[in-house]
mmCIF file of C-alpha atoms in Angstrom:
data_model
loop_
_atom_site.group_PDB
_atom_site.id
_atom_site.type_symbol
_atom_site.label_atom_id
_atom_site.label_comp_id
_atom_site.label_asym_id
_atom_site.label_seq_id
_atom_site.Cartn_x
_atom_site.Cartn_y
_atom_site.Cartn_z
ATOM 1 C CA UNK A 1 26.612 96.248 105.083
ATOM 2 C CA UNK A 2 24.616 93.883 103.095
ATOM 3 C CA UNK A 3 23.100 90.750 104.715
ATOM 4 C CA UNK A 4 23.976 87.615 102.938
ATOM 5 C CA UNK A 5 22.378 85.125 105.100
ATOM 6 C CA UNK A 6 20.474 82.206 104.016
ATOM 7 C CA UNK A 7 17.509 81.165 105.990
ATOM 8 C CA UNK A 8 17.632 77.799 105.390
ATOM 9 C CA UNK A 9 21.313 76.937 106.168
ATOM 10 C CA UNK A 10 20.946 79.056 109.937
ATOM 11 C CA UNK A 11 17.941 77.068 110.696
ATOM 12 C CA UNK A 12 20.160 73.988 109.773
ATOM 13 C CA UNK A 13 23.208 75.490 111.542
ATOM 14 C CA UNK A 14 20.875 75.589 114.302
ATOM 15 C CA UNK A 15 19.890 72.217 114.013
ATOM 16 C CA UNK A 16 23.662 71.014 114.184
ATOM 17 C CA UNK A 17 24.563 73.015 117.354
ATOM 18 C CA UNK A 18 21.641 71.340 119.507
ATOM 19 C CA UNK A 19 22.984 68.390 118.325
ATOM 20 C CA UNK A 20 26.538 68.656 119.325
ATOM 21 C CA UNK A 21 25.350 70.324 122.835
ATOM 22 C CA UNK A 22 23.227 66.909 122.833
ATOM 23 C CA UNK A 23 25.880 64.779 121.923
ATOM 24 C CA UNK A 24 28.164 66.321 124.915
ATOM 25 C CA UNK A 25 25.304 65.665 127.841
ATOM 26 C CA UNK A 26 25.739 62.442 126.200
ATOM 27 C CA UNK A 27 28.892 61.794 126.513
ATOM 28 C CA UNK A 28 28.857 59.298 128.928
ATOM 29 C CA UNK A 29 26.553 56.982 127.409
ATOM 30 C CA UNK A 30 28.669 56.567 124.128
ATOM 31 C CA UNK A 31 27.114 53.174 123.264
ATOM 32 C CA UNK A 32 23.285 54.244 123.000
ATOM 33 C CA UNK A 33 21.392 54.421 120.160
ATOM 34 C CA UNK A 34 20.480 58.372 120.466
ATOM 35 C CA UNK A 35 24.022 59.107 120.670
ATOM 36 C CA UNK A 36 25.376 56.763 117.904
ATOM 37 C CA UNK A 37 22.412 58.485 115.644
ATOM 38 C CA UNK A 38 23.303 61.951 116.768
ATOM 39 C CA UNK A 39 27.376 61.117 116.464
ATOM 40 C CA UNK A 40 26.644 59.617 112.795
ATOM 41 C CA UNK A 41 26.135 63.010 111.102
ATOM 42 C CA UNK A 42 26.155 66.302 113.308
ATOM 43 C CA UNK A 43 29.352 67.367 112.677
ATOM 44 C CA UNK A 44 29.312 66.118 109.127
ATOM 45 C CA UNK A 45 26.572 68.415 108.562
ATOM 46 C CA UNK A 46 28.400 71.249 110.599
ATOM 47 C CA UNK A 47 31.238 70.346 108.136
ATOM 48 C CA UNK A 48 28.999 70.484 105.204
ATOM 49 C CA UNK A 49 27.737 73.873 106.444
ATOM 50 C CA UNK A 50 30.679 75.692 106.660
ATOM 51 C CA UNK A 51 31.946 75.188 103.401
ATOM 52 C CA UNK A 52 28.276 75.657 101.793
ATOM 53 C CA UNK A 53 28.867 79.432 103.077
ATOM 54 C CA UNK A 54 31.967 80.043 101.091
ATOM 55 C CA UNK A 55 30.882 82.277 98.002
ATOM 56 C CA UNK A 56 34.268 82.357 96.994
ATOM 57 C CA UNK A 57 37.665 81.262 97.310
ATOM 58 C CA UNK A 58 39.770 83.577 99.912
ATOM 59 C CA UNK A 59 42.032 86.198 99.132
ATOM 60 C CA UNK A 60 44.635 87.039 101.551
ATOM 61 C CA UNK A 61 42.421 89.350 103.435
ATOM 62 C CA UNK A 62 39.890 87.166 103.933
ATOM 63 C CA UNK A 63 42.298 84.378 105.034
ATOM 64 C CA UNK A 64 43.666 86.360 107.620
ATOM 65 C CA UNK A 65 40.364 87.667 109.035
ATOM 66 C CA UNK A 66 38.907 84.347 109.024
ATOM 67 C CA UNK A 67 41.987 82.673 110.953
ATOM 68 C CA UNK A 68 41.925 85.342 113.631
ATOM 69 C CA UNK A 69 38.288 84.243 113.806
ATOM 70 C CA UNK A 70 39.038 80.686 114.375
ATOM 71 C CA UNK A 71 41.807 80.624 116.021
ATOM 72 C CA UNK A 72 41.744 83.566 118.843
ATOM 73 C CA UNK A 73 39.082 81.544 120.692
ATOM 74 C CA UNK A 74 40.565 78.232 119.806
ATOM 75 C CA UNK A 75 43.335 79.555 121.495
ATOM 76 C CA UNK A 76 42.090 81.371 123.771
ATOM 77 C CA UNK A 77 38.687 79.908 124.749
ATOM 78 C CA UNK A 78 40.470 76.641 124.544
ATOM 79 C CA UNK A 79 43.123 77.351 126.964
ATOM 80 C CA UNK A 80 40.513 78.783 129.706
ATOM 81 C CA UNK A 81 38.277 75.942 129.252
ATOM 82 C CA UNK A 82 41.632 73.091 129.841
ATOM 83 C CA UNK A 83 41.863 74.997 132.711
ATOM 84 C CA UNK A 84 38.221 75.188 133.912
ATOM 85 C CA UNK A 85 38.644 71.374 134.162
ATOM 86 C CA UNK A 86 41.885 71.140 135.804
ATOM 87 C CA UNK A 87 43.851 69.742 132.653
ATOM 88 C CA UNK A 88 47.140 70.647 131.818
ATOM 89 C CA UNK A 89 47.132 73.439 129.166
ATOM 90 C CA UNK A 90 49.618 71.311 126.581
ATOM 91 C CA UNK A 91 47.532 68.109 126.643
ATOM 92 C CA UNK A 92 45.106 70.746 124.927
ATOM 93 C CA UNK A 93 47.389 71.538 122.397
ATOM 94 C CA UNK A 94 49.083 68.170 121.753
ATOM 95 C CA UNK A 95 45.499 66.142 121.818
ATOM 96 C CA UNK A 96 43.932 65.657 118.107
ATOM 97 C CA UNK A 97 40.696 66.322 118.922
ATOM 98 C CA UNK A 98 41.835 69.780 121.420
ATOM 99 C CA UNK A 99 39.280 68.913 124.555
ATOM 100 C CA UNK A 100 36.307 69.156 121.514
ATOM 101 C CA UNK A 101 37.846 72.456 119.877
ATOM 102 C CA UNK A 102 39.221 70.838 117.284
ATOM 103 C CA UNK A 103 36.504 72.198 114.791
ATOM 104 C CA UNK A 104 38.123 75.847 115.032
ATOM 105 C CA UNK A 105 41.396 74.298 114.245
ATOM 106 C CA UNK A 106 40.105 72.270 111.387
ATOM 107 C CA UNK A 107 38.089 74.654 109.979
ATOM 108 C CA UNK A 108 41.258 77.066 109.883
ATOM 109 C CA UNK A 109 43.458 74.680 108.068
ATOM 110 C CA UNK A 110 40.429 74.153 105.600
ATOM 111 C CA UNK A 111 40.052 77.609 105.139
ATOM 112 C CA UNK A 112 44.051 77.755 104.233
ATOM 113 C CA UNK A 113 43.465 74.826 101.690
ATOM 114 C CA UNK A 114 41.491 77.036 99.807
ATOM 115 C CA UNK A 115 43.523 79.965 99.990
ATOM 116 C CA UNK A 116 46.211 78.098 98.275
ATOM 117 C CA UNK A 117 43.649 76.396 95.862
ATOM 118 C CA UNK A 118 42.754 80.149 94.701
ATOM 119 C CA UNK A 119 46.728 80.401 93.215
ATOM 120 C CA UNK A 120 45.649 77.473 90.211
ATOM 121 C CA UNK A 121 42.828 80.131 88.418
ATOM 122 C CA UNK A 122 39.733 80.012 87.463
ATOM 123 C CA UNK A 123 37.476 77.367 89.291
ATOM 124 C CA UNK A 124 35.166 74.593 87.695
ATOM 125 C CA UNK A 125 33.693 71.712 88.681
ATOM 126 C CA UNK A 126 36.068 69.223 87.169
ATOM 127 C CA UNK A 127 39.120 71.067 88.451
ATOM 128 C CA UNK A 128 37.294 71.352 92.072
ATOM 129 C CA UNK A 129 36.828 67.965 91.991
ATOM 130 C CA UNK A 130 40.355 67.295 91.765
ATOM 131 C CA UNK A 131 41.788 69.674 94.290
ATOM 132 C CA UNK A 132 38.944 67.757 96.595
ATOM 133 C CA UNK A 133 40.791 64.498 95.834
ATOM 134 C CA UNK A 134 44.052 65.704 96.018
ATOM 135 C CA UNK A 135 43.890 67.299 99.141
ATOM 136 C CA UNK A 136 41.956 63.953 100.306
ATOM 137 C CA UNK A 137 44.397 61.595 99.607
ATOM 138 C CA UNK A 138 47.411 64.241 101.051
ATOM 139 C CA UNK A 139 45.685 64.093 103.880
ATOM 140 C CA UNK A 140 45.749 60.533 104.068
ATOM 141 C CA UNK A 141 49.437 59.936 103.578
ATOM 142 C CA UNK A 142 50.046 63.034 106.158
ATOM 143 C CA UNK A 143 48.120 60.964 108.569
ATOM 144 C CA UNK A 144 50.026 57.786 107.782
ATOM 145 C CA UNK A 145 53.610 58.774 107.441
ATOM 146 C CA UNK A 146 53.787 62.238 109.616
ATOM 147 C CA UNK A 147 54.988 61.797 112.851
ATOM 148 C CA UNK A 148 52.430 61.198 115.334
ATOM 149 C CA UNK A 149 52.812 64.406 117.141
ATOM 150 C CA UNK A 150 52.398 66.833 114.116
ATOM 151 C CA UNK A 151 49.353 64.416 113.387
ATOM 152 C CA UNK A 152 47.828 65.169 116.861
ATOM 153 C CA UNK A 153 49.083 68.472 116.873
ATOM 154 C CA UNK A 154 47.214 69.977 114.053
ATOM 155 C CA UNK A 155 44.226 67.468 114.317
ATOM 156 C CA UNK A 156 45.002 65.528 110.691
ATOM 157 C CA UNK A 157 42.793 62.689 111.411
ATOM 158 C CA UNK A 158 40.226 64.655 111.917
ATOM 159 C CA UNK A 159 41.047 66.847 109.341
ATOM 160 C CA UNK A 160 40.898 63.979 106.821
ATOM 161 C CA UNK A 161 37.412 62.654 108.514
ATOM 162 C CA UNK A 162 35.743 65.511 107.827
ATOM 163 C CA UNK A 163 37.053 66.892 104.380
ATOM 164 C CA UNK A 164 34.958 65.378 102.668
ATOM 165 C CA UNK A 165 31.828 67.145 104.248
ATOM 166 C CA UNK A 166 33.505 70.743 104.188
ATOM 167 C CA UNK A 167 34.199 70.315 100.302
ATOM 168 C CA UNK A 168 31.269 68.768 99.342
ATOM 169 C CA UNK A 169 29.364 71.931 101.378
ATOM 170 C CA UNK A 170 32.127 74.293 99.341
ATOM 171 C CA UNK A 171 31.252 72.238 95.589
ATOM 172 C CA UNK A 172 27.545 72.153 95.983
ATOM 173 C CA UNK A 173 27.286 76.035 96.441
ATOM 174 C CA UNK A 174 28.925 76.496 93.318
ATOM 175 C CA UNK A 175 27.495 78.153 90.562
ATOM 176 C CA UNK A 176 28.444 75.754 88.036
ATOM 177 C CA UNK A 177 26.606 72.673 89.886
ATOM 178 C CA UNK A 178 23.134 74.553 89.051
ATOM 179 C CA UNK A 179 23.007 73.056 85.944
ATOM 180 C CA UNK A 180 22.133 69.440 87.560
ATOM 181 C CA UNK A 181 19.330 70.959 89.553
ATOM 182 C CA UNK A 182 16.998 68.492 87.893
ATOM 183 C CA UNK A 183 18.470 65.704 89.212
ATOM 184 C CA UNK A 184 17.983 67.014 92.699
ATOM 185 C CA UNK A 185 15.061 64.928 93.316
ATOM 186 C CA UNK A 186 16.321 61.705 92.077
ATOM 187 C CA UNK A 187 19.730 62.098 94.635
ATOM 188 C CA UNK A 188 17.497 63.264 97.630
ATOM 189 C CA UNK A 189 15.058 59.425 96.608
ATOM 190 C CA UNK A 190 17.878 57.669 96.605
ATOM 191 C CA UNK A 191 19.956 59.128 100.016
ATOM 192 C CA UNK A 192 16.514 58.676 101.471
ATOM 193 C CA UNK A 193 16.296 54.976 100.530
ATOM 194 C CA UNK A 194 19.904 54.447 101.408
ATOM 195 C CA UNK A 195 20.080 55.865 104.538
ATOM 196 C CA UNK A 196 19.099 53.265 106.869
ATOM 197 C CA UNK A 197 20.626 50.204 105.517
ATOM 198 C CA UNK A 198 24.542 52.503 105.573
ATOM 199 C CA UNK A 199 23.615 53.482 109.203
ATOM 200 C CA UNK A 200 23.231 49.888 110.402
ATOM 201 C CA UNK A 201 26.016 48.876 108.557
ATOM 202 C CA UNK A 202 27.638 51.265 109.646
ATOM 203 C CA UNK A 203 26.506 50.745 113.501
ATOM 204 C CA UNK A 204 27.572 47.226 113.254
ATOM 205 C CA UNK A 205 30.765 46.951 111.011
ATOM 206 C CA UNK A 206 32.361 50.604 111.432
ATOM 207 C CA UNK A 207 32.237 51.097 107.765
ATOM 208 C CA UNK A 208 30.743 53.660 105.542
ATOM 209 C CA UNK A 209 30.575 56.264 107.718
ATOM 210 C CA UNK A 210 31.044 58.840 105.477
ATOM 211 C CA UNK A 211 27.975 57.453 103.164
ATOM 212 C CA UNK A 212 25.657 57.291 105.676
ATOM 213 C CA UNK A 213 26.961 60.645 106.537
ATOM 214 C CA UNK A 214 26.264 61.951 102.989
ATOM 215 C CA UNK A 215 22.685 60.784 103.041
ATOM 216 C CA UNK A 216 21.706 62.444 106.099
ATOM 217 C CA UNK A 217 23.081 65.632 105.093
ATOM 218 C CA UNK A 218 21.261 65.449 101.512
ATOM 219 C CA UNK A 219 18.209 64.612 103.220
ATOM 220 C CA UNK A 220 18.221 67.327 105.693
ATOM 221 C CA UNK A 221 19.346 70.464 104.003
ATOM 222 C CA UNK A 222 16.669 69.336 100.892
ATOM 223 C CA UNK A 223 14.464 69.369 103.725
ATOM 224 C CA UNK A 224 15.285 72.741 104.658
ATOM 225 C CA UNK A 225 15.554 73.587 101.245
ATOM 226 C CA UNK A 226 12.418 73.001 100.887
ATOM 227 C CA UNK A 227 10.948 74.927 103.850
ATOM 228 C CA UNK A 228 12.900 78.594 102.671
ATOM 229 C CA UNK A 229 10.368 81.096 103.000
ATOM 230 C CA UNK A 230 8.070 79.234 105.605
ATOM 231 C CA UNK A 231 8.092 80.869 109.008
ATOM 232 C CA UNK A 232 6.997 78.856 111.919
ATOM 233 C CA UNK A 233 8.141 79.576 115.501
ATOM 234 C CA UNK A 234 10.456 76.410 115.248
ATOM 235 C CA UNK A 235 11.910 77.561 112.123
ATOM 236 C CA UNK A 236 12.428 81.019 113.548
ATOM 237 C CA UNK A 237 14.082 79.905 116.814
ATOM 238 C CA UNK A 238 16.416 77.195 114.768
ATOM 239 C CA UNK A 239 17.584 80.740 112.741
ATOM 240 C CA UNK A 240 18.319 82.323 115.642
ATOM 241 C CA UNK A 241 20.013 79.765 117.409
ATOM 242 C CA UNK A 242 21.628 79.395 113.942
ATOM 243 C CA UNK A 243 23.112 82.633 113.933
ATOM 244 C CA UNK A 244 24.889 82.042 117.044
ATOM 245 C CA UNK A 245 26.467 78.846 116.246
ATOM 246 C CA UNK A 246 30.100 80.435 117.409
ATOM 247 C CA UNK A 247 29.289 81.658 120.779
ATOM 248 C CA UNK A 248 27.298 78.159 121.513
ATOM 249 C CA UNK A 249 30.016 76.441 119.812
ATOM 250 C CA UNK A 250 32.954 77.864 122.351
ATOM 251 C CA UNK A 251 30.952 77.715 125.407
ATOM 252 C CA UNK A 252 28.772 75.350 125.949
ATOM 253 C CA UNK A 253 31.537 72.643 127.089
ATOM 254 C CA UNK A 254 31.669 74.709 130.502
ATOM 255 C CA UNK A 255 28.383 74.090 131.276
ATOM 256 C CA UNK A 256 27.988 70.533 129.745
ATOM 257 C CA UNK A 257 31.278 69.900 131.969
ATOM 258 C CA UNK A 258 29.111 70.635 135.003
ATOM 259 C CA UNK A 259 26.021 68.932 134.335
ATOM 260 C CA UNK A 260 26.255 65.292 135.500
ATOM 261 C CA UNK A 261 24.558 63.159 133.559
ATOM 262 C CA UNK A 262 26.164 60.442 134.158
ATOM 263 C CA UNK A 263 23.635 58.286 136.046
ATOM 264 C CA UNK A 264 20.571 59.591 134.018
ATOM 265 C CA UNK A 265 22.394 58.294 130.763
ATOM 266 C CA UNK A 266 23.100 55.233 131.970
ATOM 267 C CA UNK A 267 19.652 54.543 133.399
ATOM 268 C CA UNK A 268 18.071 55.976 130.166
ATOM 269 C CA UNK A 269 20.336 53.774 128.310
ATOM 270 C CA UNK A 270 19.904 50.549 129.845
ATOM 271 C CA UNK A 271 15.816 50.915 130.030
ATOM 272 C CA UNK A 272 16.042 51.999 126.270
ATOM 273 C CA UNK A 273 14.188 54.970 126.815
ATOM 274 C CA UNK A 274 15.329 56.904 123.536
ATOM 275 C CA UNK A 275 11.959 59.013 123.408
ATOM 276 C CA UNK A 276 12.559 60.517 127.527
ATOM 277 C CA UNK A 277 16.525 60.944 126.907
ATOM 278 C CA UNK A 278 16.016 63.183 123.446
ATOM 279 C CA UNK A 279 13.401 65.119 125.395
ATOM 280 C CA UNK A 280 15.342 65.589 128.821
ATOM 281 C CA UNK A 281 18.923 66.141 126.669
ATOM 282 C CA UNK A 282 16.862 68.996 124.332
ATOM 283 C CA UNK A 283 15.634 70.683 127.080
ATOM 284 C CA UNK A 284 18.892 71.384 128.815
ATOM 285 C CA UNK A 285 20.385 71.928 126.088
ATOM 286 C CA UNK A 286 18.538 74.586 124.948
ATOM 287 C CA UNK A 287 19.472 75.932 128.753
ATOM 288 C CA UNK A 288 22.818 75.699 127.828
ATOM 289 C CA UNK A 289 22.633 77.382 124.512
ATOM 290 C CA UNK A 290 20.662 80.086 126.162
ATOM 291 C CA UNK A 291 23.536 80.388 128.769
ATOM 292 C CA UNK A 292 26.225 80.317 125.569
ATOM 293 C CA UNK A 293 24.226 83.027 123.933
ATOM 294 C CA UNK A 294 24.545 85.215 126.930
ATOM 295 C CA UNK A 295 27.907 84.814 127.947
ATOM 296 C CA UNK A 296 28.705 86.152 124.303
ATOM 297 C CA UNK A 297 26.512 88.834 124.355
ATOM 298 C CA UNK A 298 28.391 89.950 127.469
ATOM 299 C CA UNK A 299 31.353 89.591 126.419
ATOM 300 C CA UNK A 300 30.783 91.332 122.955
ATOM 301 C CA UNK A 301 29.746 94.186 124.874
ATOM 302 C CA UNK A 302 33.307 95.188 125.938
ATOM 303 C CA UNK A 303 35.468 95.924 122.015
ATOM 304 C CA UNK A 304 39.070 94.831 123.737
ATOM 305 C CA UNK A 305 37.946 91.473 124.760
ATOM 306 C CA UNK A 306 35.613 91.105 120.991
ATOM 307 C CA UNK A 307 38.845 91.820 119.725
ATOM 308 C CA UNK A 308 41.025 89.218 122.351
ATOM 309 C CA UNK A 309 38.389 86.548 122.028
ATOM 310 C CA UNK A 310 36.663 86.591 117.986
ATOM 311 C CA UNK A 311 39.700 88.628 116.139
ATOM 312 C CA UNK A 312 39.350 91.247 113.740
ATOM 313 C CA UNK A 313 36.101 92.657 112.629
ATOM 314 C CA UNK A 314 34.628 92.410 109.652
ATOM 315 C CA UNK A 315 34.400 96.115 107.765
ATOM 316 C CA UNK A 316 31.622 97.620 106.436
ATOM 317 C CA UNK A 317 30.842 98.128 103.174
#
């Protein structure tokens, strides 16, 4: 079977997982300035990754093996973990953002978008454009006039959050968008000069999230970009990590669950020591994705519960 990876966008996949693992130990010091950073674009860029991968739109095939995918250890995985910290199994399923596996969900019901965007013919970039809008603003008026438990239920807020990071990911691999290569350098000047001034307005107002968003994830993957082909140990760990973004993905949150950070955060937070909480977060978090990596190795090793826990295999060709 032919390897279609990309370098780059596992070192960058690898990027986003430390941060989310990060962003968990975190968790209890919501109002610092690491987290808010880390919060501002991590799962935009895991967002914008995911639909940079898509070559194509889905046939049916593909849907289905890409739902069993998502959803047996959303399901699954899910379920075990609500129960692994002693929460009723329905406030899983009835929550919008699914005790943090929400992105399985999400991803899913993105992945179905574009199944149904494949029935309208052959794609270009004005057309894309437009399905990107339309499903923007149905999303909107879902979330406004559906009622609140279908809303929760299948995780529409979040779903129109971060749709416009998956289909900006799914436009910008494109073939057609080659053509504005030259202006690549102009776009990644001016995310790079906009960047800070959306982040603090959008640390103190709440608004334009989704530009500061945009210019982190323009600066990073040109970053990357740029780097394809370089090989330091870094880079080479990131793509490994990178490559096991599902595993860490699924199980870190029983380990993060029992690491109390609680009073560390808060300590870190107060004395504003951003430089010792990065460092003491990275290094257990790389424990933790260590520990993810493992668990799925072990449980890969037995083909009923791959099956049970990741759904169908892909064939080879």
């Amino acid at each position: 079977m032919k390897n279609n990876r990309v370098t780059y966008i596992d070192r960058l996949k690898g990027l986003a997982i430390i941060l989310v693992v990060i962003g968990h130990l975190l968790k209890t010091g919501e109002t610092g300035l690491l987290y808010q950073f880390i919060y501002s674009f991590h799962m935009p860029l895991f967002m914008f990754l995911s639909g940079l991968v898509i070559f194509e739109l889905p046939k049916w095939h593909k849907l289905c093996f890409k739902l069993t995918n998502y959803l047996f250890p959303f399901f699954i995985v899910g379920s075990l973990y609500s129960l692994f910290i002693d929460t009723n199994i329905s406030f899983f399923f009835i929550s919008a953002k699914k005790l943090g596996y929400w992105y399985l969900l999400v991803l899913g019901e993105f992945y179905l978008l574009l199944f149904i965007y494949g029935f309208f013919g052959q794609r270009n970039l004005k057309k894309d454009v437009v399905f990107a809008l339309i499903c923007y603003l149905s999303l909107f008026l879902a979330c406004k006039y559906f009622p609140e438990d279908i809303v929760n239920g299948f995780s529409l807020n979040i779903c129109y959050q971060n749709w416009p990071f998956f289909v900006l990911g799914f436009i910008s691999r494109s073939p057609f968008i080659h053509k504005y290569d030259t202006y690549k350098n102009i776009v990644y000047t001016i995310a790079l000069l906009m960047y800070v001034p959306f982040f603090l307005y959008w640390m103190h107002t709440g608004h334009a999230f989704v530009l500061q968003a945009y210019c982190a994830i323009i600066i990073l993957f040109s970053l990357f970009h740029e780097r394809e082909g370089c090989n330091s140990f870094v880079e080479r760990k990131l793509a490994i990590i990178g490559r096991k973004t599902l595993d860490i993905y699924i199980y870190h949150s029983f380990f993060t669950h029992i690491v109390n950070f609680r009073e560390l955060n808060l300590y870190l937070e107060h004395g504003e020591n951003l430089i010792p909480e990065f460092v003491i977060c990275l290094a257990f978090s790389l424990i933790i994705i260590a520990l993810s990596i493992g668990v799925g190795i072990i449980i890969r090793k037995s083909a009923l519960l791959s099956i049970v826990i990741y759904g169908l295999k892909k064939k080879s060709v």
